[in-house]
mmCIF file of C-alpha atoms in Angstrom:
data_model
loop_
_atom_site.group_PDB
_atom_site.id
_atom_site.type_symbol
_atom_site.label_atom_id
_atom_site.label_comp_id
_atom_site.label_asym_id
_atom_site.label_seq_id
_atom_site.Cartn_x
_atom_site.Cartn_y
_atom_site.Cartn_z
ATOM 1 C CA MET S 24 260.743 -112.693 -43.193
ATOM 2 C CA GLY S 25 258.809 -109.856 -41.614
ATOM 3 C CA ASN S 26 255.799 -112.448 -39.821
ATOM 4 C CA ASP S 27 258.313 -114.980 -39.090
ATOM 5 C CA GLN S 28 257.040 -116.253 -35.755
ATOM 6 C CA ARG S 29 259.687 -118.540 -34.482
ATOM 7 C CA SER S 30 261.631 -117.289 -31.358
ATOM 8 C CA ASP S 31 265.007 -115.634 -31.349
ATOM 9 C CA ALA S 32 266.608 -118.777 -29.967
ATOM 10 C CA GLU S 33 265.294 -120.819 -33.133
ATOM 11 C CA VAL S 34 266.150 -117.903 -35.328
ATOM 12 C CA VAL S 35 269.633 -118.373 -33.647
ATOM 13 C CA SER S 36 269.800 -121.679 -33.961
ATOM 14 C CA ALA S 37 269.170 -122.052 -37.726
ATOM 15 C CA VAL S 38 271.946 -119.405 -38.124
ATOM 16 C CA LEU S 39 274.211 -121.335 -36.336
ATOM 17 C CA GLU S 40 273.587 -124.407 -38.533
ATOM 18 C CA GLY S 41 274.333 -122.698 -41.674
ATOM 19 C CA ASP S 42 271.441 -121.004 -42.801
ATOM 20 C CA THR S 43 273.088 -117.917 -42.346
ATOM 21 C CA ASP S 44 270.379 -115.846 -44.394
ATOM 22 C CA GLN S 45 268.100 -116.453 -41.175
ATOM 23 C CA PHE S 46 270.032 -113.501 -39.352
ATOM 24 C CA GLY S 47 268.469 -111.025 -41.318
ATOM 25 C CA ILE S 48 265.439 -112.024 -39.448
ATOM 26 C CA MET S 49 267.281 -110.926 -36.428
ATOM 27 C CA VAL S 50 268.412 -107.195 -37.994
ATOM 28 C CA GLU S 51 264.470 -106.423 -38.581
ATOM 29 C CA ARG S 52 263.313 -107.438 -35.414
ATOM 30 C CA TYR S 53 265.680 -105.462 -33.677
ATOM 31 C CA GLU S 54 266.942 -102.741 -35.998
ATOM 32 C CA ARG S 55 264.299 -100.458 -34.787
ATOM 33 C CA LEU S 56 265.447 -100.611 -30.775
ATOM 34 C CA MET S 57 269.007 -100.460 -31.687
ATOM 35 C CA TYR S 58 268.646 -97.028 -33.844
ATOM 36 C CA SER S 59 265.926 -95.784 -30.874
ATOM 37 C CA TYR S 60 268.758 -96.481 -28.251
ATOM 38 C CA LEU S 61 271.556 -94.911 -29.735
ATOM 39 C CA LEU S 62 270.107 -92.047 -31.113
ATOM 40 C CA SER S 63 269.364 -91.452 -27.274
ATOM 41 C CA GLN S 64 273.111 -91.181 -26.372
ATOM 42 C CA VAL S 65 274.425 -90.014 -29.925
ATOM 43 C CA ARG S 66 272.161 -87.524 -31.564
ATOM 44 C CA SER S 67 273.675 -88.348 -34.790
ATOM 45 C CA LEU S 68 271.679 -90.664 -37.249
ATOM 46 C CA PRO S 69 274.850 -91.447 -39.453
ATOM 47 C CA GLU S 70 276.768 -91.769 -36.253
ATOM 48 C CA ALA S 71 274.186 -94.150 -35.071
ATOM 49 C CA GLU S 72 273.676 -96.164 -38.439
ATOM 50 C CA ASP S 73 277.338 -97.209 -38.322
ATOM 51 C CA ILE S 74 277.452 -98.135 -34.820
ATOM 52 C CA VAL S 75 274.166 -100.025 -35.635
ATOM 53 C CA GLN S 76 276.016 -101.837 -38.412
ATOM 54 C CA GLU S 77 279.264 -102.420 -36.715
ATOM 55 C CA ALA S 78 276.764 -103.648 -33.195
ATOM 56 C CA PHE S 79 275.219 -106.386 -36.244
ATOM 57 C CA ILE S 80 278.479 -107.345 -37.702
ATOM 58 C CA LYS S 81 280.024 -107.952 -34.452
ATOM 59 C CA ALA S 82 276.607 -110.019 -33.500
ATOM 60 C CA PHE S 83 276.889 -112.071 -36.059
ATOM 61 C CA ARG S 84 280.523 -113.176 -36.058
ATOM 62 C CA HIS S 85 279.824 -113.953 -31.924
ATOM 63 C CA LEU S 86 276.779 -115.470 -32.179
ATOM 64 C CA SER S 87 277.755 -118.476 -30.790
ATOM 65 C CA SER S 88 278.373 -116.805 -27.175
ATOM 66 C CA PHE S 89 274.687 -115.703 -27.466
ATOM 67 C CA ASP S 90 273.106 -117.581 -24.004
ATOM 68 C CA ALA S 91 269.656 -118.832 -25.338
ATOM 69 C CA SER S 92 268.526 -118.674 -21.940
ATOM 70 C CA ARG S 93 268.341 -114.799 -22.020
ATOM 71 C CA ARG S 94 266.728 -112.047 -24.127
ATOM 72 C CA PHE S 95 268.573 -111.556 -27.422
ATOM 73 C CA SER S 96 267.327 -108.061 -27.313
ATOM 74 C CA ALA S 97 269.578 -107.415 -24.161
ATOM 75 C CA TRP S 98 272.722 -109.244 -25.625
ATOM 76 C CA LEU S 99 272.566 -107.164 -29.196
ATOM 77 C CA LEU S 100 272.404 -103.377 -27.175
ATOM 78 C CA LYS S 101 275.352 -104.615 -24.533
ATOM 79 C CA ILE S 102 277.369 -105.051 -28.221
ATOM 80 C CA ALA S 103 275.674 -101.721 -29.592
ATOM 81 C CA ARG S 104 276.966 -99.618 -26.117
ATOM 82 C CA ASN S 105 280.273 -101.121 -26.224
ATOM 83 C CA VAL S 106 281.151 -100.495 -30.117
ATOM 84 C CA MET S 107 279.906 -97.177 -29.209
ATOM 85 C CA ILE S 108 281.910 -96.810 -26.371
ATOM 86 C CA ASP S 109 284.483 -98.007 -28.442
ATOM 87 C CA ARG S 110 284.265 -95.252 -30.930
ATOM 88 C CA PHE S 111 283.946 -92.487 -28.668
ATOM 89 C CA ARG S 112 287.243 -94.063 -26.835
ATOM 90 C CA LYS S 113 289.227 -94.041 -29.958
ATOM 91 C CA GLN S 114 288.119 -90.067 -31.351
ATOM 92 C CA ARG S 115 288.664 -88.986 -27.973
ATOM 93 C CA ASN S 116 284.827 -86.995 -28.058
ATOM 94 C CA ASP S 117 281.976 -86.551 -26.568
ATOM 95 C CA PRO S 118 279.010 -87.883 -27.982
ATOM 96 C CA PRO S 119 277.591 -84.702 -30.778
ATOM 97 C CA ILE S 120 275.217 -83.009 -28.810
ATOM 98 C CA ALA S 121 273.002 -81.854 -32.235
ATOM 99 C CA THR S 122 269.343 -82.054 -32.658
ATOM 100 C CA VAL S 123 267.786 -85.240 -33.889
ATOM 101 C CA PRO S 124 266.835 -84.809 -37.433
ATOM 102 C CA GLU S 125 263.062 -85.015 -38.296
ATOM 103 C CA GLU S 126 263.636 -88.088 -40.167
ATOM 104 C CA CYS S 127 265.060 -90.283 -36.936
ATOM 105 C CA ILE S 128 261.918 -89.805 -34.959
ATOM 106 C CA ALA S 129 259.654 -90.201 -38.029
ATOM 107 C CA ARG S 130 262.258 -94.127 -38.668
ATOM 108 C CA MET S 131 261.397 -95.025 -35.101
ATOM 109 C CA ASN S 132 257.633 -93.886 -34.707
ATOM 110 C CA SER S 133 255.547 -97.100 -34.804
ATOM 111 C CA PRO S 134 252.718 -97.445 -37.527
ATOM 112 C CA LEU S 135 249.780 -95.604 -36.394
ATOM 113 C CA PRO S 136 246.444 -96.340 -37.849
ATOM 114 C CA ARG S 137 245.710 -93.881 -40.696
ATOM 115 C CA ASN S 138 241.822 -94.565 -40.623
ATOM 116 C CA ASP S 139 241.555 -91.070 -38.508
ATOM 117 C CA PRO S 140 244.256 -88.594 -40.301
ATOM 118 C CA ALA S 141 243.471 -86.128 -37.177
ATOM 119 C CA SER S 142 244.029 -88.885 -34.342
ATOM 120 C CA HIS S 143 247.124 -90.154 -36.299
ATOM 121 C CA ALA S 144 248.375 -86.528 -36.567
ATOM 122 C CA GLU S 145 247.894 -85.584 -33.176
ATOM 123 C CA MET S 146 249.265 -89.402 -32.099
ATOM 124 C CA HIS S 147 252.668 -88.350 -33.853
ATOM 125 C CA GLU S 148 253.224 -84.949 -32.739
ATOM 126 C CA GLU S 149 252.814 -86.300 -29.217
ATOM 127 C CA PHE S 150 255.012 -88.558 -29.811
ATOM 128 C CA ARG S 151 257.429 -86.285 -31.037
ATOM 129 C CA ARG S 152 257.119 -83.940 -27.957
ATOM 130 C CA THR S 153 257.906 -86.400 -25.581
ATOM 131 C CA PHE S 154 260.959 -88.043 -27.265
ATOM 132 C CA ARG S 155 262.259 -84.634 -27.342
ATOM 133 C CA ASP S 156 261.476 -84.294 -23.848
ATOM 134 C CA ILE S 157 263.274 -87.510 -22.784
ATOM 135 C CA LEU S 158 266.466 -86.450 -25.298
ATOM 136 C CA ASP S 159 266.362 -83.167 -23.056
ATOM 137 C CA LEU S 160 267.237 -85.585 -19.894
ATOM 138 C CA PRO S 161 270.349 -86.164 -18.611
ATOM 139 C CA GLU S 162 271.892 -89.009 -20.254
ATOM 140 C CA ASP S 163 272.490 -91.064 -16.837
ATOM 141 C CA LEU S 164 268.028 -90.580 -16.592
ATOM 142 C CA ARG S 165 267.427 -90.785 -20.217
ATOM 143 C CA THR S 166 269.162 -94.584 -21.147
ATOM 144 C CA PRO S 167 267.451 -96.064 -18.725
ATOM 145 C CA LEU S 168 264.238 -94.579 -19.166
ATOM 146 C CA ILE S 169 264.596 -95.044 -23.214
ATOM 147 C CA MET S 170 265.050 -98.661 -22.883
ATOM 148 C CA ARG S 171 262.340 -99.637 -20.457
ATOM 149 C CA ILE S 172 259.661 -97.352 -22.012
ATOM 150 C CA LEU S 173 260.514 -97.548 -25.718
ATOM 151 C CA GLN S 174 262.090 -100.974 -25.778
ATOM 152 C CA ASP S 175 260.148 -102.607 -23.113
ATOM 153 C CA LEU S 176 262.997 -104.048 -21.405
ATOM 154 C CA PRO S 177 262.975 -105.532 -18.141
ATOM 155 C CA TYR S 178 264.848 -103.785 -15.402
ATOM 156 C CA GLU S 179 267.157 -106.281 -14.492
ATOM 157 C CA GLU S 180 268.092 -107.119 -18.337
ATOM 158 C CA ILE S 181 268.589 -102.588 -18.179
ATOM 159 C CA ALA S 182 271.063 -103.309 -15.431
ATOM 160 C CA ASP S 183 272.868 -105.825 -17.143
ATOM 161 C CA VAL S 184 273.307 -103.954 -20.382
ATOM 162 C CA LEU S 185 274.105 -100.570 -17.977
ATOM 163 C CA ASP S 186 276.721 -102.723 -15.635
ATOM 164 C CA LEU S 187 274.556 -100.803 -12.993
ATOM 165 C CA PRO S 188 273.134 -102.350 -9.847
ATOM 166 C CA LEU S 189 269.019 -102.819 -10.047
ATOM 167 C CA GLN S 190 268.417 -100.514 -7.638
ATOM 168 C CA THR S 191 270.027 -97.715 -9.030
ATOM 169 C CA VAL S 192 268.499 -98.498 -13.200
ATOM 170 C CA LYS S 193 265.151 -98.360 -10.970
ATOM 171 C CA ASN S 194 265.833 -95.024 -9.313
ATOM 172 C CA ARG S 195 267.146 -93.671 -12.580
ATOM 173 C CA ILE S 196 263.789 -94.866 -14.148
ATOM 174 C CA PHE S 197 261.949 -93.151 -11.228
ATOM 175 C CA LYS S 198 264.091 -89.908 -11.252
ATOM 176 C CA ALA S 199 263.486 -89.483 -15.365
ATOM 177 C CA ARG S 200 259.665 -90.182 -15.247
ATOM 178 C CA GLN S 201 259.425 -87.466 -12.198
ATOM 179 C CA ALA S 202 261.407 -85.162 -14.373
ATOM 180 C CA LEU S 203 258.938 -85.460 -17.455
ATOM 181 C CA ARG S 204 255.983 -85.333 -15.184
ATOM 182 C CA GLY S 205 257.315 -81.986 -14.323
ATOM 183 C CA LYS S 206 258.137 -80.764 -17.571
ATOM 184 C CA ARG S 207 254.155 -81.776 -18.625
ATOM 185 C CA ASP S 208 253.214 -79.890 -15.730
ATOM 186 C CA ALA S 209 254.923 -76.949 -16.225
ATOM 187 C CA GLU S 210 253.628 -76.728 -20.064
ATOM 188 C CA HIS S 211 249.905 -77.330 -18.834
ATOM 189 C CA VAL S 212 250.327 -74.413 -16.608
ATOM 190 C CA MET S 213 251.940 -71.867 -19.339
#
């Protein structure tokens, strides 16, 4: 399943035609994306896991409403965002602010070349530092930045998922990048 080269629209079409097992391809393709987005919001692995599962179930149930001219990832993230908002409304709580456990960061980290262990360890530590710096950003800056740099979504799709004007998304990502640069510059001075 991991090397299926069909487009998202082709896989969705196969699922809608009755081959429901093919939805596993979509889960495999977008599970990491969902976790990275949700962990930036809820900062709790069990909560993120629950939301990811519920979002995939909703996506499966409403797959016929997917517009194949759009990106599946943006549609799925919008579902996840709505599930998260609904859960917080029901709980009448703010998202937990506990630190993200190390296994969350490791789970999201993409595979790195293992032929040079020192290089691998250095890249892994840089990823952790950067991710922690991103998590320290205010939510309104953190969310669009994660969607842009970690999930590689276009600005237009980020605006759609977050229900924000395009220029607001661009401004927030710019401010987030400035804040990260400022933090790095401050670290190098010390």
